[in-house]
Amino acid sequence: SAVISQKPSRDICQRGTSLTIQCQVDSQVTMMFWYRQQPGQSLTLIATANQGSEATYESGFVIDKFPISRPNLTFSTLTVSNMSPEDSSIYLCSVVWGMSYTFGSGTRLTVV
Amino acid sequence: SQQGEEDPQALSIQEGENATMNCSYKTSINNLQWYRQNSGRGLVHLILIRSNEREKHSGRLRVTLDTSKKSSSLLITASRAADTASYFCAPVIQGAQKLVFGQGTRLTINP
């Protein structure tokens, strides 16, 4: 299975600012996924990112708020824009390798 | 909306007892996966069961799948304190590769 390096592991940000989260994969993968986990909740899929095309966003998530880049088959970024305290969550990236899904260690974001 | 719905939302048992968690889903699947998440930590893949399988074992874990009822169960036998965690089912929808998680079962094992 693939190994993911996710950065940063945590951050505290001021409201109104933006944070970019990076995921680097040790293998070339077609699809990458971004999830949000709000405190005490399950994981919610934000979007699916394919290399060379626009990300596909799930209902309730928009590109202006969560722009995603996927410049190559091993790297992706998720930006949380114009943050508010409601954006305080853990953000995780994931890739699929065959039928096996691997998750990054997550970014714990606190917006103050 | 979540594809997997789990029951119960919380479960507290004594160490040594068995724990059973159930998952229901809405559409046809390729496979169904179970994950564990310890408090504040990453997700750990536990087991994958394909749509043409009915039962699968891994150590103290037993997973069943009933595609006619669109349901799955996870049984943890002889529970230990270290099993305290949240458990999530994630059906992989037929025709798509994305994992959509249920709300999870928070399992507490009391010593």
Short mmCIF file of C-alpha atoms in Angstrom, two decimals:
data_model
loop_
_atom_site.label_atom_id
_atom_site.label_comp_id
_atom_site.label_asym_id
_atom_site.label_seq_id
_atom_site.Cartn_x
_atom_site.Cartn_y
_atom_site.Cartn_z
CA SER A 1 0.00 0.00 0.00
CA ALA A 2 1.01 3.63 -0.46
CA VAL A 3 2.54 5.80 2.26
CA ILE A 4 1.31 9.37 2.71
CA SER A 5 3.13 12.28 4.27
CA GLN A 6 0.69 15.01 5.34
CA LYS A 7 1.72 18.48 6.50
CA PRO A 8 1.25 20.34 8.73
CA SER A 9 0.18 17.98 11.50
CA ARG A 10 -1.53 20.82 13.33
CA ASP A 11 -1.96 24.56 13.16
CA ILE A 12 -3.71 27.38 14.96
CA CYS A 13 -4.92 30.09 12.59
CA GLN A 14 -6.60 33.45 12.83
CA ARG A 15 -10.08 33.79 11.40
CA GLY A 16 -10.16 35.23 7.92
CA THR A 17 -6.85 33.68 6.91
CA SER A 18 -6.17 30.62 4.75
CA LEU A 19 -4.23 27.42 5.36
CA THR A 20 -2.83 25.06 2.74
CA ILE A 21 -2.45 21.40 3.63
CA GLN A 22 -0.11 19.19 1.63
CA CYS A 23 -0.13 15.47 0.97
CA GLN A 24 2.77 13.67 -0.63
CA VAL A 25 2.40 10.04 -1.68
CA ASP A 26 5.29 7.65 -2.22
CA SER A 27 3.60 6.11 -5.25
CA GLN A 28 1.77 7.39 -8.29
CA VAL A 29 -1.96 7.24 -7.68
CA THR A 30 -4.83 8.31 -9.87
CA MET A 31 -7.29 9.43 -7.25
CA MET A 32 -6.79 11.34 -4.04
CA PHE A 33 -9.50 12.18 -1.57
CA TRP A 34 -9.85 14.92 1.01
CA TYR A 35 -11.91 14.48 4.17
CA ARG A 36 -12.95 16.65 7.08
CA GLN A 37 -13.60 15.32 10.56
CA GLN A 38 -15.31 17.79 12.84
CA PRO A 39 -14.90 17.32 16.60
CA GLY A 40 -16.61 14.15 17.77
CA GLN A 41 -17.90 13.38 14.29
CA SER A 42 -17.21 10.94 11.49
CA LEU A 43 -15.26 11.66 8.34
CA THR A 44 -16.99 13.62 5.62
CA LEU A 45 -15.69 13.53 2.08
CA ILE A 46 -14.89 17.00 0.77
CA ALA A 47 -13.73 16.20 -2.75
CA THR A 48 -12.01 13.78 -5.07
CA ALA A 49 -8.90 15.05 -6.84
CA ASN A 50 -7.71 13.54 -10.10
CA GLN A 51 -4.51 14.64 -11.75
CA GLY A 52 -5.07 16.92 -14.70
CA SER A 53 -8.70 17.73 -14.02
CA GLU A 54 -10.82 19.80 -11.71
CA ALA A 55 -11.61 18.26 -8.35
CA THR A 56 -15.09 16.85 -7.85
CA TYR A 57 -16.73 18.33 -4.76
CA GLU A 58 -19.35 16.69 -2.59
CA SER A 59 -22.59 18.38 -1.72
CA GLY A 60 -22.03 21.21 0.72
CA PHE A 61 -18.44 21.89 -0.29
CA VAL A 62 -17.38 24.47 -2.87
CA ILE A 63 -14.18 25.24 -4.69
CA ASP A 64 -13.99 28.83 -3.47
CA LYS A 65 -13.83 27.65 0.12
CA PHE A 66 -11.73 24.51 -0.41
CA PRO A 67 -9.58 24.92 -3.52
CA ILE A 68 -7.60 21.80 -4.37
CA SER A 69 -4.55 21.38 -6.52
CA ARG A 70 -3.32 18.12 -8.02
CA PRO A 71 -0.25 18.99 -10.09
CA ASN A 72 1.00 15.41 -10.45
CA LEU A 73 0.26 11.83 -9.49
CA THR A 74 2.04 11.98 -6.13
CA PHE A 75 1.00 15.33 -4.66
CA SER A 76 -2.08 17.33 -3.74
CA THR A 77 -2.96 20.35 -1.65
CA LEU A 78 -6.17 21.43 0.03
CA THR A 79 -6.60 25.07 1.03
CA VAL A 80 -9.10 26.10 3.67
CA SER A 81 -9.94 29.69 2.74
CA ASN A 82 -11.25 32.61 4.74
CA MET A 83 -11.38 30.48 7.86
CA SER A 84 -13.89 30.76 10.65
CA PRO A 85 -14.02 28.86 13.97
CA GLU A 86 -16.49 26.44 12.33
CA ASP A 87 -13.63 25.22 10.14
CA SER A 88 -11.83 23.85 13.19
CA SER A 89 -11.51 20.17 12.31
CA ILE A 90 -9.11 17.44 11.37
CA TYR A 91 -8.45 17.32 7.64
CA LEU A 92 -7.22 14.08 6.09
CA CYS A 93 -6.12 13.04 2.64
CA SER A 94 -6.48 9.52 1.34
CA VAL A 95 -5.48 7.49 -1.67
CA VAL A 96 -6.70 4.21 -3.07
CA TRP A 97 -4.29 1.51 -4.21
CA GLY A 98 -6.19 -1.39 -5.65
CA MET A 99 -8.91 -1.87 -3.07
CA SER A 100 -6.74 -0.62 -0.24
CA TYR A 101 -7.22 2.90 1.10
CA THR A 102 -4.48 4.70 2.94
CA PHE A 103 -4.95 7.83 5.02
CA GLY A 104 -2.59 10.60 5.95
CA SER A 105 -2.04 11.24 9.64
CA GLY A 106 -4.29 14.29 9.47
CA THR A 107 -4.00 18.02 10.04
CA ARG A 108 -5.62 19.29 13.21
CA LEU A 109 -6.77 22.83 12.50
CA THR A 110 -7.93 25.25 15.17
CA VAL A 111 -9.32 28.60 14.07
CA VAL A 112 -9.36 31.35 16.69
CA SER B 1 -25.18 12.15 3.14
CA GLN B 2 -23.43 9.24 4.75
CA GLN B 3 -23.73 5.93 2.99
CA GLY B 4 -23.03 3.84 6.05
CA GLU B 5 -25.24 4.10 9.09
CA GLU B 6 -24.03 2.43 12.23
CA ASP B 7 -25.71 1.07 15.27
CA PRO B 8 -25.24 1.55 18.14
CA GLN B 9 -23.66 5.00 18.24
CA ALA B 10 -22.02 4.14 21.53
CA LEU B 11 -21.30 0.83 23.25
CA SER B 12 -19.78 0.20 26.66
CA ILE B 13 -18.89 -3.33 27.77
CA GLN B 14 -16.67 -5.14 30.23
CA GLU B 15 -13.27 -6.39 29.23
CA GLY B 16 -13.49 -9.94 27.95
CA GLU B 17 -16.99 -9.57 26.56
CA ASN B 18 -17.81 -9.53 22.86
CA ALA B 19 -18.75 -6.34 21.04
CA THR B 20 -21.00 -6.24 18.01
CA MET B 21 -21.47 -3.24 15.77
CA ASN B 22 -23.83 -3.03 12.85
CA CYS B 23 -23.74 -1.06 9.63
CA SER B 24 -26.41 -0.47 7.03
CA TYR B 25 -25.99 1.13 3.64
CA LYS B 26 -28.18 2.28 0.81
CA THR B 27 -26.76 1.30 -2.57
CA SER B 28 -24.95 -1.56 -4.30
CA ILE B 29 -21.34 -1.91 -3.24
CA ASN B 30 -18.06 -3.31 -4.51
CA ASN B 31 -16.83 -4.00 -1.02
CA LEU B 32 -17.21 -2.74 2.53
CA GLN B 33 -14.40 -1.76 4.83
CA TRP B 34 -14.13 -1.32 8.58
CA TYR B 35 -11.78 1.14 10.23
CA ARG B 36 -10.75 1.97 13.77
CA GLN B 37 -9.77 5.37 15.09
CA ASN B 38 -8.27 5.85 18.49
CA SER B 39 -9.01 9.18 20.09
CA GLY B 40 -7.34 11.99 18.19
CA ARG B 41 -5.34 9.66 15.98
CA GLY B 42 -5.33 8.39 12.42
CA LEU B 43 -7.50 5.75 10.84
CA VAL B 44 -6.46 2.12 10.94
CA HIS B 45 -7.83 -0.25 8.33
CA LEU B 46 -9.24 -3.36 10.00
CA ILE B 47 -10.82 -5.54 7.38
CA LEU B 48 -12.29 -5.52 3.88
CA ILE B 49 -15.12 -7.76 2.78
CA ARG B 50 -16.03 -8.05 -0.88
CA SER B 51 -19.59 -7.98 -2.10
CA ASN B 52 -19.47 -11.69 -2.99
CA GLU B 53 -18.25 -12.69 0.48
CA ARG B 54 -20.52 -13.38 3.42
CA GLU B 55 -18.07 -13.65 6.28
CA LYS B 56 -14.46 -12.83 6.97
CA HIS B 57 -12.18 -13.31 9.96
CA SER B 58 -9.05 -11.54 11.09
CA GLY B 59 -7.74 -12.46 14.51
CA ARG B 60 -10.43 -11.50 17.03
CA LEU B 61 -12.46 -9.73 14.36
CA ARG B 62 -15.33 -11.26 12.47
CA VAL B 63 -17.18 -9.36 9.77
CA THR B 64 -20.36 -10.46 8.06
CA LEU B 65 -22.03 -9.01 4.99
CA ASP B 66 -25.61 -9.45 3.84
CA THR B 67 -26.02 -7.70 0.51
CA SER B 68 -29.71 -8.57 0.33
CA LYS B 69 -30.28 -6.56 3.52
CA LYS B 70 -27.53 -4.06 2.71
CA SER B 71 -25.99 -4.61 6.11
CA SER B 72 -22.76 -5.64 7.73
CA SER B 73 -21.63 -6.40 11.24
CA LEU B 74 -18.32 -6.29 13.03
CA LEU B 75 -17.78 -8.60 15.99
CA ILE B 76 -14.83 -8.17 18.31
CA THR B 77 -14.39 -11.18 20.55
CA ALA B 78 -12.72 -11.26 23.96
CA SER B 79 -12.47 -7.47 24.08
CA ARG B 80 -9.50 -5.69 25.60
CA ALA B 81 -9.03 -2.21 26.99
CA ALA B 82 -6.93 -1.39 23.92
CA ASP B 83 -10.01 -1.96 21.74
CA THR B 84 -11.48 1.27 23.10
CA ALA B 85 -11.87 3.42 19.99
CA SER B 86 -14.35 4.59 17.38
CA TYR B 87 -15.22 2.09 14.67
CA PHE B 88 -16.42 3.11 11.22
CA CYS B 89 -17.86 1.19 8.34
CA ALA B 90 -17.20 2.51 4.85
CA PRO B 91 -19.03 1.00 1.91
CA VAL B 92 -17.33 1.38 -1.45
CA ILE B 93 -20.16 2.21 -3.80
CA GLN B 94 -20.39 0.24 -7.03
CA GLY B 95 -19.07 2.34 -9.90
CA ALA B 96 -17.21 4.73 -7.62
CA GLN B 97 -14.03 4.45 -5.64
CA LYS B 98 -14.69 6.92 -2.88
CA LEU B 99 -15.16 5.80 0.71
CA VAL B 100 -18.14 7.32 2.46
CA PHE B 101 -18.10 6.76 6.19
CA GLY B 102 -20.86 6.01 8.62
CA GLN B 103 -21.18 8.06 11.78
CA GLY B 104 -19.30 5.40 13.71
CA THR B 105 -19.69 3.45 16.92
CA ARG B 106 -17.79 4.66 19.95
CA LEU B 107 -16.71 1.55 21.83
CA THR B 108 -15.55 1.70 25.44
CA ILE B 109 -14.06 -1.35 27.12
CA ASN B 110 -14.22 -1.14 30.89
CA PRO B 111 -11.54 -2.97 32.89
#
